[in-house]
PDB file of C-alpha atoms in Angstrom:
ATOM      1  CA  UNK I  64      -0.061  -0.027   0.185  1.00  0.00           C
ATOM      2  CA  UNK I  65       1.752   3.322  -1.302  1.00  0.00           C
ATOM      3  CA  UNK I  66       0.772   6.759  -0.644  1.00  0.00           C
ATOM      4  CA  UNK I  67       1.903   9.872  -1.883  1.00  0.00           C
ATOM      5  CA  UNK I  68       2.410  13.013   0.545  1.00  0.00           C
ATOM      6  CA  UNK I  69       5.238  16.112  -0.594  1.00  0.00           C
ATOM      7  CA  UNK I  70       6.363  14.223  -3.422  1.00  0.00           C
ATOM      8  CA  UNK I  71       7.294  11.326  -2.041  1.00  0.00           C
ATOM      9  CA  UNK I  72       6.243   8.335  -1.736  1.00  0.00           C
ATOM     10  CA  UNK I  73       5.291   6.268   1.516  1.00  0.00           C
ATOM     11  CA  UNK I  74       5.208   2.270   1.455  1.00  0.00           C
ATOM     12  CA  UNK I  75       3.164   1.817   4.223  1.00  0.00           C
ATOM     13  CA  UNK I  76       3.301  -1.635   4.654  1.00  0.00           C
ATOM     14  CA  UNK I  77       7.614  -2.320   4.500  1.00  0.00           C
ATOM     15  CA  UNK I  78       7.610   1.547   6.112  1.00  0.00           C
ATOM     16  CA  UNK I  79       9.961   2.076  10.011  1.00  0.00           C
ATOM     17  CA  UNK I  80       6.543   2.972  12.387  1.00  0.00           C
ATOM     18  CA  UNK I  81       8.715   5.860  12.546  1.00  0.00           C
ATOM     19  CA  UNK I  82       6.936   7.217   9.317  1.00  0.00           C
ATOM     20  CA  UNK I  83       4.136   5.052  10.192  1.00  0.00           C
ATOM     21  CA  UNK I  84       3.628   7.155  13.140  1.00  0.00           C
ATOM     22  CA  UNK I  85       4.118  10.493  11.166  1.00  0.00           C
ATOM     23  CA  UNK I  86       2.333   9.495   8.660  1.00  0.00           C
ATOM     24  CA  UNK I  87      -0.876   9.174  10.913  1.00  0.00           C
ATOM     25  CA  UNK I  88      -0.930  12.050  12.740  1.00  0.00           C
ATOM     26  CA  UNK I  89      -0.150  14.225  10.168  1.00  0.00           C
ATOM     27  CA  UNK I  90      -1.925  12.460   7.808  1.00  0.00           C
ATOM     28  CA  UNK I  91      -4.775  11.112   8.727  1.00  0.00           C
ATOM     29  CA  UNK I  92      -7.642  12.166  10.803  1.00  0.00           C
ATOM     30  CA  UNK I  93      -9.977   9.592  12.514  1.00  0.00           C
ATOM     31  CA  UNK I  94     -13.580   9.963  13.247  1.00  0.00           C
ATOM     32  CA  UNK I  95     -14.657   6.726  16.029  1.00  0.00           C
ATOM     33  CA  UNK I  96     -18.654   5.688  16.127  1.00  0.00           C
ATOM     34  CA  UNK I  97     -18.891   6.782  20.267  1.00  0.00           C
ATOM     35  CA  UNK I  98     -16.960  10.525  20.734  1.00  0.00           C
ATOM     36  CA  UNK I  99     -17.319  10.067  23.526  1.00  0.00           C
ATOM     37  CA  UNK I 100     -14.175   8.200  23.809  1.00  0.00           C
ATOM     38  CA  UNK I 101     -12.544  11.176  21.417  1.00  0.00           C
ATOM     39  CA  UNK I 102     -13.646  13.862  23.495  1.00  0.00           C
ATOM     40  CA  UNK I 103     -11.803  15.979  25.396  1.00  0.00           C
ATOM     41  CA  UNK I 104     -13.946  15.575  29.145  1.00  0.00           C
ATOM     42  CA  UNK I 105     -12.017  18.584  29.821  1.00  0.00           C
ATOM     43  CA  UNK I 106     -12.416  20.623  27.217  1.00  0.00           C
ATOM     44  CA  UNK I 107     -15.307  22.499  25.801  1.00  0.00           C
ATOM     45  CA  UNK I 108     -16.270  21.496  22.747  1.00  0.00           C
ATOM     46  CA  UNK I 109     -15.300  24.354  20.541  1.00  0.00           C
ATOM     47  CA  UNK I 110     -12.481  24.700  21.309  1.00  0.00           C
ATOM     48  CA  UNK I 111     -11.903  21.410  20.919  1.00  0.00           C
ATOM     49  CA  UNK I 112     -13.336  21.607  16.526  1.00  0.00           C
ATOM     50  CA  UNK I 113     -10.897  24.975  16.280  1.00  0.00           C
ATOM     51  CA  UNK I 114      -7.922  22.825  17.994  1.00  0.00           C
ATOM     52  CA  UNK I 115      -8.338  21.032  15.432  1.00  0.00           C
ATOM     53  CA  UNK I 116      -7.449  23.325  12.912  1.00  0.00           C
ATOM     54  CA  UNK I 117      -5.588  26.512  12.020  1.00  0.00           C
ATOM     55  CA  UNK I 118      -8.890  29.093  12.153  1.00  0.00           C
ATOM     56  CA  UNK I 119      -9.998  30.402  15.507  1.00  0.00           C
ATOM     57  CA  UNK I 120     -12.864  32.552  14.477  1.00  0.00           C
ATOM     58  CA  UNK I 121     -16.052  32.069  15.914  1.00  0.00           C
ATOM     59  CA  UNK I 122     -17.919  32.397  12.626  1.00  0.00           C
ATOM     60  CA  UNK I 123     -16.966  29.781  11.264  1.00  0.00           C
ATOM     61  CA  UNK I 124     -17.580  26.717  13.378  1.00  0.00           C
ATOM     62  CA  UNK I 125     -20.901  28.326  14.278  1.00  0.00           C
ATOM     63  CA  UNK I 126     -21.214  27.917  11.048  1.00  0.00           C
ATOM     64  CA  UNK I 127     -20.103  24.416  11.507  1.00  0.00           C
ATOM     65  CA  UNK I 128     -22.181  22.970  13.849  1.00  0.00           C
ATOM     66  CA  UNK I 129     -24.971  24.381  11.306  1.00  0.00           C
ATOM     67  CA  UNK I 130     -24.087  22.267   8.418  1.00  0.00           C
ATOM     68  CA  UNK I 131     -23.548  18.668  11.544  1.00  0.00           C
ATOM     69  CA  UNK I 132     -27.316  20.263  11.881  1.00  0.00           C
ATOM     70  CA  UNK I 133     -26.694  20.796  15.712  1.00  0.00           C
ATOM     71  CA  UNK I 134     -29.201  22.915  16.942  1.00  0.00           C
ATOM     72  CA  UNK I 135     -28.318  26.232  19.619  1.00  0.00           C
ATOM     73  CA  UNK I 136     -24.968  25.944  17.920  1.00  0.00           C
ATOM     74  CA  UNK I 137     -23.062  28.906  21.227  1.00  0.00           C
ATOM     75  CA  UNK I 138     -24.454  26.533  23.883  1.00  0.00           C
ATOM     76  CA  UNK I 139     -23.142  23.926  21.715  1.00  0.00           C
ATOM     77  CA  UNK I 140     -19.761  25.396  21.464  1.00  0.00           C
ATOM     78  CA  UNK I 141     -19.838  25.855  25.511  1.00  0.00           C
ATOM     79  CA  UNK I 142     -20.931  22.501  26.095  1.00  0.00           C
ATOM     80  CA  UNK I 143     -18.894  19.876  27.292  1.00  0.00           C
ATOM     81  CA  UNK I 144     -19.244  16.104  25.906  1.00  0.00           C
ATOM     82  CA  UNK I 145     -20.922  14.623  29.232  1.00  0.00           C
ATOM     83  CA  UNK I 146     -23.193  17.206  28.818  1.00  0.00           C
ATOM     84  CA  UNK I 147     -24.766  17.150  25.102  1.00  0.00           C
ATOM     85  CA  UNK I 148     -26.527  13.394  23.837  1.00  0.00           C
ATOM     86  CA  UNK I 149     -25.191  11.331  22.016  1.00  0.00           C
ATOM     87  CA  UNK I 150     -25.653  12.402  19.159  1.00  0.00           C
ATOM     88  CA  UNK I 151     -24.886  16.000  19.210  1.00  0.00           C
ATOM     89  CA  UNK I 152     -21.344  14.303  20.279  1.00  0.00           C
ATOM     90  CA  UNK I 153     -21.711  12.790  17.288  1.00  0.00           C
ATOM     91  CA  UNK I 154     -21.945  15.700  14.900  1.00  0.00           C
ATOM     92  CA  UNK I 155     -19.382  17.382  17.603  1.00  0.00           C
ATOM     93  CA  UNK I 156     -16.477  14.707  16.105  1.00  0.00           C
ATOM     94  CA  UNK I 157     -18.299  14.679  12.601  1.00  0.00           C
ATOM     95  CA  UNK I 158     -17.739  18.900  12.467  1.00  0.00           C
ATOM     96  CA  UNK I 159     -14.441  17.926  13.738  1.00  0.00           C
ATOM     97  CA  UNK I 160     -13.779  16.063  10.568  1.00  0.00           C
ATOM     98  CA  UNK I 161     -14.896  19.566   8.163  1.00  0.00           C
ATOM     99  CA  UNK I 162     -12.083  21.142   9.599  1.00  0.00           C
ATOM    100  CA  UNK I 163      -9.629  19.101  10.042  1.00  0.00           C
ATOM    101  CA  UNK I 164      -6.569  19.077   6.703  1.00  0.00           C
ATOM    102  CA  UNK I 165      -5.969  16.248   6.628  1.00  0.00           C
ATOM    103  CA  UNK I 166      -5.875  14.727   3.186  1.00  0.00           C
ATOM    104  CA  UNK I 167      -7.344  11.082   4.645  1.00  0.00           C
ATOM    105  CA  UNK I 168     -10.993  11.421   7.578  1.00  0.00           C
ATOM    106  CA  UNK I 169     -11.138   8.341   8.583  1.00  0.00           C
ATOM    107  CA  UNK I 170     -15.062   7.583   9.954  1.00  0.00           C
ATOM    108  CA  UNK I 171     -15.191   4.164  11.706  1.00  0.00           C
ATOM    109  CA  UNK I 172     -19.288   3.598  12.157  1.00  0.00           C
ATOM    110  CA  UNK I 173     -19.125   7.812  12.720  1.00  0.00           C
ATOM    111  CA  UNK I 174     -22.087   8.388  10.764  1.00  0.00           C
ATOM    112  CA  UNK I 175     -24.077   5.495  12.695  1.00  0.00           C
ATOM    113  CA  UNK I 176     -25.468   8.208  15.079  1.00  0.00           C
ATOM    114  CA  UNK I 177     -26.615  10.318  12.512  1.00  0.00           C
ATOM    115  CA  UNK I 178     -30.511  10.104  10.061  1.00  0.00           C
ATOM    116  CA  UNK I 179     -29.621   9.297   6.187  1.00  0.00           C
ATOM    117  CA  UNK I 180     -30.410  12.575   4.716  1.00  0.00           C
ATOM    118  CA  UNK I 181     -28.002  13.609   7.725  1.00  0.00           C
ATOM    119  CA  UNK I 182     -25.339  11.563   6.812  1.00  0.00           C
ATOM    120  CA  UNK I 183     -25.520  12.096   2.652  1.00  0.00           C
ATOM    121  CA  UNK I 184     -25.364  15.343   3.484  1.00  0.00           C
ATOM    122  CA  UNK I 185     -21.562  15.300   5.864  1.00  0.00           C
ATOM    123  CA  UNK I 186     -20.635  13.084   3.160  1.00  0.00           C
ATOM    124  CA  UNK I 187     -21.610  15.580   0.338  1.00  0.00           C
ATOM    125  CA  UNK I 188     -19.715  18.300   2.589  1.00  0.00           C
ATOM    126  CA  UNK I 189     -16.641  16.422   3.189  1.00  0.00           C
ATOM    127  CA  UNK I 190     -16.392  15.999  -0.390  1.00  0.00           C
ATOM    128  CA  UNK I 191     -16.283  19.026  -1.020  1.00  0.00           C
ATOM    129  CA  UNK I 192     -13.926  20.474   0.743  1.00  0.00           C
ATOM    130  CA  UNK I 193     -10.771  20.318  -0.677  1.00  0.00           C
ATOM    131  CA  UNK I 194      -9.333  17.305  -2.303  1.00  0.00           C
ATOM    132  CA  UNK I 195      -9.767  14.817   0.708  1.00  0.00           C
ATOM    133  CA  UNK I 196      -9.804  10.797   1.007  1.00  0.00           C
ATOM    134  CA  UNK I 197     -12.684  10.267   2.893  1.00  0.00           C
ATOM    135  CA  UNK I 198     -12.809   5.266   3.594  1.00  0.00           C
ATOM    136  CA  UNK I 199     -16.072   5.082   5.787  1.00  0.00           C
ATOM    137  CA  UNK I 200     -16.839   1.711   7.700  1.00  0.00           C
ATOM    138  CA  UNK I 201     -20.086   1.359   8.002  1.00  0.00           C
ATOM    139  CA  UNK I 202     -23.081  -1.304   8.458  1.00  0.00           C
ATOM    140  CA  UNK I 203     -25.490   1.811   6.797  1.00  0.00           C
ATOM    141  CA  UNK I 204     -25.095   0.308   2.761  1.00  0.00           C
ATOM    142  CA  UNK I 205     -26.948   3.901   1.981  1.00  0.00           C
ATOM    143  CA  UNK I 206     -23.915   4.893   3.685  1.00  0.00           C
ATOM    144  CA  UNK I 207     -21.461   2.940   1.077  1.00  0.00           C
ATOM    145  CA  UNK I 208     -24.016   3.428  -1.416  1.00  0.00           C
ATOM    146  CA  UNK I 209     -22.757   7.125  -1.046  1.00  0.00           C
ATOM    147  CA  UNK I 210     -19.229   6.000  -2.094  1.00  0.00           C
ATOM    148  CA  UNK I 211     -17.014   5.753  -4.486  1.00  0.00           C
ATOM    149  CA  UNK I 212     -15.897   2.170  -4.186  1.00  0.00           C
ATOM    150  CA  UNK I 213     -17.252  -0.245  -1.311  1.00  0.00           C
ATOM    151  CA  UNK I 214     -14.840  -3.030  -0.256  1.00  0.00           C
ATOM    152  CA  UNK I 215     -17.321  -5.824   1.883  1.00  0.00           C
ATOM    153  CA  UNK I 216     -15.737  -8.055   3.897  1.00  0.00           C
ATOM    154  CA  UNK I 217     -17.373 -10.755   6.152  1.00  0.00           C
ATOM    155  CA  UNK I 218     -15.492 -12.327   8.891  1.00  0.00           C
ATOM    156  CA  UNK I 219     -12.506  -9.873   8.256  1.00  0.00           C
ATOM    157  CA  UNK I 220     -11.993 -11.211   4.348  1.00  0.00           C
ATOM    158  CA  UNK I 221     -12.507  -8.564   1.421  1.00  0.00           C
ATOM    159  CA  UNK I 222     -15.629 -10.567  -0.339  1.00  0.00           C
ATOM    160  CA  UNK I 223     -16.887  -8.270  -2.697  1.00  0.00           C
ATOM    161  CA  UNK I 224     -15.112  -4.791  -4.366  1.00  0.00           C
ATOM    162  CA  UNK I 225     -16.803  -2.614  -6.348  1.00  0.00           C
ATOM    163  CA  UNK I 226     -19.719   0.622  -6.845  1.00  0.00           C
ATOM    164  CA  UNK I 227     -22.874   0.237  -5.421  1.00  0.00           C
ATOM    165  CA  UNK I 228     -24.436   0.156  -7.978  1.00  0.00           C
ATOM    166  CA  UNK I 229     -22.394  -2.800  -9.778  1.00  0.00           C
ATOM    167  CA  UNK I 230     -22.828  -4.571  -6.481  1.00  0.00           C
ATOM    168  CA  UNK I 231     -26.849  -4.451  -6.208  1.00  0.00           C
ATOM    169  CA  UNK I 232     -26.513  -5.641  -9.696  1.00  0.00           C
ATOM    170  CA  UNK I 233     -24.615  -9.606  -8.770  1.00  0.00           C
ATOM    171  CA  UNK I 234     -25.712 -12.354  -5.961  1.00  0.00           C
ATOM    172  CA  UNK I 235     -23.420 -12.420  -3.318  1.00  0.00           C
ATOM    173  CA  UNK I 236     -23.665 -10.380   0.515  1.00  0.00           C
ATOM    174  CA  UNK I 237     -23.907  -6.759  -0.334  1.00  0.00           C
ATOM    175  CA  UNK I 238     -27.208  -7.814  -2.316  1.00  0.00           C
ATOM    176  CA  UNK I 239     -28.198  -9.322   0.144  1.00  0.00           C
ATOM    177  CA  UNK I 240     -27.856  -7.209   2.859  1.00  0.00           C
ATOM    178  CA  UNK I 241     -28.826  -3.494   0.877  1.00  0.00           C
ATOM    179  CA  UNK I 242     -32.455  -5.921   0.068  1.00  0.00           C
ATOM    180  CA  UNK I 243     -32.361  -6.297   3.266  1.00  0.00           C
ATOM    181  CA  UNK I 244     -31.824  -3.022   4.473  1.00  0.00           C
ATOM    182  CA  UNK I 245     -34.691  -1.926   1.506  1.00  0.00           C
ATOM    183  CA  UNK I 246     -37.385  -4.559   3.262  1.00  0.00           C
ATOM    184  CA  UNK I 247     -36.302  -3.090   6.672  1.00  0.00           C
ATOM    185  CA  UNK I 248     -37.221   1.001   5.458  1.00  0.00           C
ATOM    186  CA  UNK I 249     -40.228  -0.366   3.849  1.00  0.00           C
ATOM    187  CA  UNK I 250     -41.685  -2.443   6.641  1.00  0.00           C
ATOM    188  CA  UNK I 251     -40.850   1.215   9.213  1.00  0.00           C
ATOM    189  CA  UNK I 252     -42.581   3.462   7.055  1.00  0.00           C
TER     190      UNK I 252
END
């Protein structure tokens, strides 16, 4: 697996641990499913978002919190993580990802606690920002359907690869799961 940074190719499989640590720290932003473990409990959420960015502008912060569909953005910005609901914490963590300058953003089931419509807007917003690579790990196929490329894993092994459009045409695990997700949506409505 090769990564290109500053006109230099880094072999991520064979590089030294110190090189890998530099790539992880400077080139990759991680947003986890459980934001309580990713957010600092001793710092207001707004400060945490701005800390991960080159800007310290409160107007940018409030605009960003609106983009992830948080209400009463001034209160959210001043709140500590334990003072927010799970969904608000998750949206705060996602807001951080929108401001981060890392060329790679890993969303580890980070959209699980937001509805599909909001998830789609957040993905669009992240995709629109400079040339970022977004790696999404998700159990929601509606989220996977928005990706340029989908890898389907079963028991830790990649069993299918392709676009959403191609994978739903082929009899396989992805198609089965997609049909199950569609049926679940129909039953709920």
